[in-house]
Short mmCIF file of C-alpha atoms in Angstrom, two decimals:
data_model
loop_
_atom_site.label_atom_id
_atom_site.label_comp_id
_atom_site.label_asym_id
_atom_site.label_seq_id
_atom_site.Cartn_x
_atom_site.Cartn_y
_atom_site.Cartn_z
CA MET A 1 -67.67 -48.28 59.55
CA ASP A 2 -65.67 -45.70 57.60
CA PHE A 3 -64.18 -42.85 59.63
CA ASP A 4 -63.85 -39.37 58.22
CA TRP A 5 -60.32 -38.25 59.16
CA ASN A 6 -61.36 -34.58 58.96
CA ALA A 7 -64.07 -35.27 61.52
CA ILE A 8 -61.54 -36.92 63.81
CA ARG A 9 -59.24 -33.90 63.51
CA SER A 10 -62.11 -31.59 64.38
CA PHE A 11 -63.05 -33.80 67.32
CA LEU A 12 -59.50 -33.62 68.69
CA ARG A 13 -59.28 -29.83 68.38
CA VAL A 14 -62.68 -29.22 69.99
CA ALA A 15 -61.72 -31.59 72.80
CA LYS A 16 -58.50 -29.61 73.33
CA THR A 17 -59.80 -26.05 72.90
CA GLY A 18 -63.33 -26.43 74.25
CA THR A 19 -64.96 -24.28 71.56
CA LEU A 20 -65.86 -24.59 67.89
CA SER A 21 -64.41 -21.16 67.10
CA ALA A 22 -60.99 -21.92 68.58
CA ALA A 23 -60.89 -25.34 66.92
CA ALA A 24 -61.86 -23.79 63.58
CA ALA A 25 -59.11 -21.19 63.87
CA ASP A 26 -56.51 -23.88 64.63
CA LEU A 27 -57.63 -26.02 61.70
CA GLY A 28 -58.08 -23.19 59.21
CA LEU A 29 -61.75 -24.07 58.76
CA SER A 30 -65.03 -22.27 59.29
CA GLN A 31 -66.93 -22.76 62.53
CA PRO A 32 -69.96 -24.31 60.78
CA THR A 33 -67.67 -26.81 59.05
CA VAL A 34 -66.21 -27.96 62.36
CA GLY A 35 -69.73 -28.20 63.78
CA ARG A 36 -70.80 -30.39 60.86
CA HIS A 37 -67.75 -32.61 61.38
CA ILE A 38 -68.72 -33.19 65.01
CA SER A 39 -72.38 -33.86 64.15
CA ARG A 40 -71.39 -36.29 61.39
CA LEU A 41 -69.03 -38.17 63.69
CA GLU A 42 -71.63 -38.42 66.45
CA GLU A 43 -74.22 -39.65 63.93
CA SER A 44 -71.91 -42.26 62.44
CA LEU A 45 -70.99 -43.58 65.90
CA GLY A 46 -74.45 -43.27 67.38
CA LEU A 47 -72.92 -41.49 70.39
CA ARG A 48 -73.04 -38.06 71.95
CA LEU A 49 -69.40 -37.00 72.28
CA PHE A 50 -69.80 -33.53 73.80
CA ASP A 51 -72.00 -31.70 76.24
CA HIS A 52 -72.47 -28.07 75.22
CA ASN A 53 -72.82 -25.55 78.04
CA GLN A 54 -72.02 -21.89 78.71
CA SER A 55 -68.31 -22.60 79.20
CA GLY A 56 -68.05 -24.45 75.87
CA PHE A 57 -67.85 -28.08 74.80
CA GLU A 58 -67.04 -30.76 77.36
CA LEU A 59 -66.39 -34.38 76.55
CA THR A 60 -69.01 -36.90 77.59
CA GLU A 61 -67.98 -40.27 78.99
CA ALA A 62 -68.22 -41.70 75.46
CA GLY A 63 -66.10 -38.81 74.17
CA GLU A 64 -63.44 -39.48 76.79
CA GLN A 65 -63.29 -43.12 75.69
CA LEU A 66 -62.91 -42.11 72.05
CA LEU A 67 -60.23 -39.51 72.79
CA GLU A 68 -57.39 -41.96 73.41
CA ALA A 69 -58.10 -43.86 70.19
CA ALA A 70 -58.38 -40.62 68.23
CA ASN A 71 -55.03 -39.47 69.58
CA HIS A 72 -53.45 -42.73 68.42
CA MET A 73 -54.94 -42.15 64.97
CA ALA A 74 -53.46 -38.66 64.89
CA LEU A 75 -50.04 -39.96 65.87
CA SER A 76 -50.18 -42.62 63.16
CA ALA A 77 -51.25 -40.10 60.54
CA ALA A 78 -48.45 -37.76 61.56
CA ASP A 79 -45.96 -40.61 61.32
CA VAL A 80 -47.11 -41.36 57.76
CA GLN A 81 -46.70 -37.69 56.81
CA ARG A 82 -43.26 -37.52 58.38
CA ARG A 83 -42.03 -40.62 56.57
CA ALA A 84 -43.43 -39.44 53.24
CA LYS A 85 -41.70 -36.08 53.59
CA ALA A 86 -38.43 -37.73 54.56
CA ALA A 87 -38.63 -40.03 51.53
CA ASN A 88 -39.12 -37.04 49.22
CA PRO A 89 -37.37 -34.11 50.93
CA VAL A 90 -36.79 -31.95 47.87
CA ARG A 91 -39.99 -30.02 47.25
CA GLU A 92 -40.96 -26.72 45.74
CA SER A 93 -41.02 -25.23 49.23
CA VAL A 94 -40.71 -26.43 52.81
CA ARG A 95 -43.05 -25.40 55.62
CA LEU A 96 -41.43 -25.34 59.06
CA THR A 97 -43.41 -24.67 62.23
CA ILE A 98 -41.50 -23.62 65.33
CA GLU A 99 -43.07 -23.35 68.79
CA VAL A 100 -41.41 -20.50 70.68
CA ARG A 101 -41.64 -18.55 73.91
CA PRO A 102 -42.02 -14.74 73.68
CA TRP A 103 -38.27 -14.19 74.16
CA SER A 104 -37.31 -16.80 71.55
CA LEU A 105 -39.88 -15.45 69.09
CA ARG A 106 -38.06 -12.12 69.24
CA LEU A 107 -34.70 -13.83 68.77
CA THR A 108 -35.72 -16.02 65.84
CA SER A 109 -37.68 -13.35 63.99
CA ARG A 110 -34.74 -10.96 64.22
CA ASN A 111 -32.33 -13.59 62.91
CA ILE A 112 -34.41 -15.21 60.19
CA ASP A 113 -31.62 -14.73 57.63
CA ARG A 114 -29.37 -16.85 59.78
CA LEU A 115 -31.92 -19.67 59.87
CA ALA A 116 -32.54 -19.56 56.11
CA PRO A 117 -29.68 -17.77 54.33
CA ALA A 118 -30.68 -16.15 51.03
CA SER A 119 -27.48 -17.50 49.46
CA GLU A 120 -28.85 -21.04 49.71
CA GLN A 121 -31.97 -20.19 47.75
CA GLU A 122 -29.80 -18.52 45.14
CA ARG A 123 -28.05 -21.88 44.76
CA GLY A 124 -31.39 -23.60 44.09
CA ALA A 125 -32.34 -24.79 47.57
CA PRO A 126 -36.12 -24.90 48.18
CA PRO A 127 -37.51 -21.80 49.92
CA ILE A 128 -38.46 -22.28 53.56
CA ASN A 129 -41.82 -20.98 54.77
CA PHE A 130 -41.74 -20.37 58.52
CA THR A 131 -44.57 -20.39 61.04
CA PHE A 132 -43.65 -19.17 64.53
CA LEU A 133 -46.22 -19.94 67.22
CA SER A 134 -45.99 -18.40 70.69
CA GLN A 135 -48.76 -19.47 73.03
CA ASP A 136 -49.32 -20.70 76.56
CA GLU A 137 -50.10 -24.30 75.59
CA TYR A 138 -47.45 -26.68 74.30
CA LEU A 139 -48.00 -28.03 70.80
CA SER A 140 -47.75 -31.71 69.95
CA ILE A 141 -44.58 -32.42 67.99
CA SER A 142 -45.56 -36.07 67.69
CA ARG A 143 -48.76 -35.03 65.89
CA LEU A 144 -46.90 -32.56 63.64
CA GLU A 145 -48.44 -29.48 65.26
CA ALA A 146 -44.84 -28.20 65.31
CA ASP A 147 -41.52 -29.37 63.87
CA LEU A 148 -39.32 -27.74 66.50
CA ALA A 149 -39.95 -26.25 69.92
CA ILE A 150 -37.98 -24.10 72.34
CA ARG A 151 -39.14 -24.78 75.90
CA ASN A 152 -37.96 -24.40 79.47
CA ARG A 153 -38.44 -28.06 80.32
CA VAL A 154 -38.00 -31.52 78.86
CA PRO A 155 -41.26 -33.05 77.58
CA LYS A 156 -42.65 -36.18 79.19
CA GLN A 157 -42.96 -38.00 75.86
CA GLY A 158 -40.03 -40.38 75.54
CA ASN A 159 -40.09 -40.45 71.74
CA LEU A 160 -38.77 -36.88 71.34
CA ILE A 161 -35.20 -35.57 71.32
CA SER A 162 -34.31 -32.83 73.81
CA VAL A 163 -31.14 -30.74 73.49
CA LYS A 164 -30.19 -28.37 76.28
CA LEU A 165 -29.42 -24.92 74.88
CA GLY A 166 -28.31 -23.19 78.07
CA TYR A 167 -29.84 -20.89 80.65
CA LEU A 168 -32.05 -17.87 80.02
CA THR A 169 -31.09 -15.27 82.62
CA TYR A 170 -33.06 -12.23 83.72
CA ARG A 171 -31.73 -8.87 84.93
CA ILE A 172 -33.17 -5.54 86.04
CA PHE A 173 -32.90 -2.85 83.38
CA GLY A 174 -33.66 0.82 82.94
CA SER A 175 -33.19 3.26 80.11
CA GLU A 176 -30.42 5.86 80.10
CA GLN A 177 -33.07 8.54 80.53
CA TYR A 178 -34.60 6.88 83.58
CA CYS A 179 -31.22 6.27 85.19
CA LYS A 180 -30.21 9.91 84.77
CA GLN A 181 -33.44 11.06 86.38
CA HIS A 182 -33.30 8.40 89.10
CA PRO A 183 -29.64 7.77 90.01
CA ASP A 184 -30.77 5.89 93.12
CA ALA A 185 -32.14 3.15 90.84
CA PHE A 186 -28.74 1.46 91.09
CA ASP A 187 -29.21 0.98 94.83
CA PRO A 188 -31.18 -2.20 95.66
CA ALA A 189 -32.23 -0.62 98.92
CA ARG A 190 -34.10 2.03 96.89
CA TRP A 191 -35.75 -0.26 94.35
CA ALA A 192 -39.05 -0.27 96.23
CA ARG A 193 -39.32 3.49 95.56
CA GLN A 194 -38.85 3.18 91.79
CA ASP A 195 -41.50 3.08 89.10
CA TRP A 196 -41.76 -0.49 87.82
CA VAL A 197 -43.37 -2.16 84.85
CA GLY A 198 -44.24 -5.85 85.00
CA PHE A 199 -46.80 -8.49 84.20
CA GLY A 200 -48.60 -7.96 87.51
CA HIS A 201 -51.83 -9.90 87.94
CA THR A 202 -51.91 -10.86 84.23
CA ARG A 203 -49.18 -13.46 84.80
CA PRO A 204 -49.06 -14.09 88.55
CA HIS A 205 -46.92 -17.23 88.19
CA SER A 206 -44.17 -15.66 86.10
CA SER A 207 -40.72 -15.45 87.68
CA SER A 208 -40.33 -11.74 87.00
CA HIS A 209 -43.67 -10.97 88.65
CA LYS A 210 -42.59 -12.82 91.80
CA VAL A 211 -39.32 -10.88 91.96
CA ILE A 212 -41.05 -7.52 91.55
CA ALA A 213 -43.73 -8.48 94.08
CA SER A 214 -41.02 -9.31 96.62
CA ILE A 215 -39.27 -5.97 96.01
CA LEU A 216 -42.54 -4.03 96.28
CA ASP A 217 -43.69 -6.02 99.31
CA GLY A 218 -46.62 -7.51 97.45
CA LYS A 219 -47.81 -4.29 95.82
CA SER A 220 -48.51 -4.07 92.10
CA PRO A 221 -46.03 -2.27 89.83
CA ARG A 222 -47.07 1.18 88.63
CA PHE A 223 -47.38 -0.08 85.05
CA ILE A 224 -48.72 -3.49 84.03
CA ALA A 225 -48.47 -5.09 80.60
CA ASN A 226 -49.39 -8.67 79.71
CA GLN A 227 -46.93 -8.92 76.83
CA GLN A 228 -43.15 -8.66 76.75
CA GLU A 229 -43.20 -5.96 74.06
CA GLY A 230 -45.15 -3.71 76.42
CA LEU A 231 -42.46 -4.06 79.08
CA ILE A 232 -39.73 -3.24 76.57
CA ASP A 233 -41.55 -0.14 75.27
CA MET A 234 -42.22 1.22 78.78
CA ILE A 235 -38.57 0.79 79.76
CA ALA A 236 -37.34 2.28 76.48
CA ARG A 237 -39.42 5.43 77.00
CA GLY A 238 -37.99 5.98 80.44
CA ASN A 239 -41.29 5.42 82.22
CA ALA A 240 -40.11 2.60 84.48
CA ILE A 241 -37.58 -0.08 85.22
CA GLY A 242 -38.30 -3.76 84.77
CA ILE A 243 -37.00 -7.31 84.50
CA LEU A 244 -36.08 -8.65 81.05
CA PRO A 245 -34.07 -11.51 79.60
CA ALA A 246 -30.45 -10.35 79.74
CA TRP A 247 -29.88 -10.59 75.99
CA ILE A 248 -32.93 -8.43 75.21
CA GLY A 249 -31.97 -5.74 77.71
CA HIS A 250 -28.46 -5.47 76.30
CA GLU A 251 -29.66 -5.64 72.69
CA GLU A 252 -31.99 -2.71 73.37
CA GLY A 253 -29.16 -0.68 74.86
CA PHE A 254 -30.70 -0.57 78.34
CA ILE A 255 -28.61 -0.13 81.45
CA GLU A 256 -28.22 -3.06 83.80
CA LEU A 257 -29.06 -1.93 87.34
CA SER A 258 -27.61 -4.94 89.12
CA GLU A 259 -25.32 -7.87 88.41
CA GLU A 260 -27.73 -10.14 90.21
CA VAL A 261 -29.22 -12.91 88.07
CA PHE A 262 -32.90 -13.65 88.66
CA HIS A 263 -34.50 -17.05 88.17
CA PRO A 264 -32.34 -18.61 85.44
CA GLN A 265 -34.44 -20.91 83.29
CA GLU A 266 -33.25 -23.87 81.30
CA ALA A 267 -33.82 -23.65 77.56
CA TRP A 268 -34.35 -26.81 75.52
CA LEU A 269 -34.72 -27.54 71.83
CA ILE A 270 -37.28 -30.30 71.21
CA TYR A 271 -37.85 -32.23 67.99
CA HIS A 272 -38.90 -35.62 66.65
CA PRO A 273 -36.14 -38.05 65.60
CA ASP A 274 -37.62 -38.28 62.08
CA LEU A 275 -36.76 -34.63 61.47
CA ARG A 276 -33.12 -35.64 61.04
CA ALA A 277 -34.05 -37.47 57.83
CA HIS A 278 -35.22 -34.21 56.22
CA PRO A 279 -32.05 -32.30 55.18
CA VAL A 280 -33.63 -28.84 54.94
CA LYS A 281 -35.35 -29.04 58.33
CA ARG A 282 -32.25 -30.62 59.88
CA HIS A 283 -30.11 -27.69 58.73
CA VAL A 284 -32.60 -25.19 60.21
CA LYS A 285 -32.59 -27.17 63.44
CA ASP A 286 -28.80 -26.99 63.62
CA ARG A 287 -28.77 -23.25 62.96
CA LEU A 288 -31.53 -22.61 65.50
CA GLN A 289 -29.63 -24.60 68.10
CA ALA A 290 -26.45 -22.61 67.45
CA LEU A 291 -28.26 -19.25 67.44
CA VAL A 292 -30.01 -19.77 70.78
CA SER A 293 -27.03 -21.45 72.49
CA GLU A 294 -24.62 -18.69 71.48
CA THR A 295 -27.03 -15.93 72.52
CA LEU A 296 -27.72 -17.42 75.96
CA ALA A 297 -24.04 -18.17 76.59
CA ARG A 298 -23.10 -14.51 76.12
CA TYR A 299 -25.10 -13.53 79.20
CA PHE A 300 -24.61 -16.50 81.49
CA ASP A 301 -21.36 -16.88 83.42
CA GLY A 302 -22.17 -20.32 84.78
CA ARG A 303 -23.23 -19.16 88.22
CA LEU A 304 -26.66 -20.16 89.50
CA PRO A 305 -28.20 -18.39 92.50
CA ALA A 306 -28.37 -20.40 95.70
CA ASP A 307 -31.75 -21.92 96.51
#
């Protein structure tokens, strides 16, 4: 029996995302194409792999049994691609995919020239095409969904390299305008009376939400935004105070309202060992590691709050 690798890829993405539309978007295909891939695979195997209900596509028992084998196929295919690229690293251009958190997306996008200096391309180095992906789910580096990742924890897979970059620290910030209008904002005893902006119910498990909830005795902040850029804009306009990564608050010129550090998070750079065999990607990895490590070190004095 001959397997269609495209059908296997579609099967894996539908199994992960639960919908044809999301799988199609991830694969860069049309929804009908992904649907045909699934139908063709089911027909060739003589099995029903998914149950389709109102919530989306759910794996059947047969689908669950196929999933492990399909994942092994994906890992093997990714390994072939990695080795081929390492054997022929000099290409017309290099595509590099980096999984980032919202704070590291801001840092990398603002320092793209440091990751890929224009002077190198002038000397004939291949141009680097970047893809930055910031999402709630982790990507699979082993399956080449990303080349590099910046995360707050070490992955469980033992075949990946993890390099500790430092600690991401959070502080309370306000704009100069807000602080002039609310001089009591510097007094922790008066924080509960301030106007706050935070993630609120949109991200109930985030560290900053828990800090604000404790200050406001469980009440919601006056302003809620589900993205970091919304928090930054509200603070910049003097509408509220909020909790931001220390480096962002200082870069924006905000005023730090307290020296207290909230919920420091470890930052890790994750990559596959084979990446080291690709000189262009290895150089980007080294520059990314230096960029993030230096930035975090500027705002972390080595002290961690007591548990």
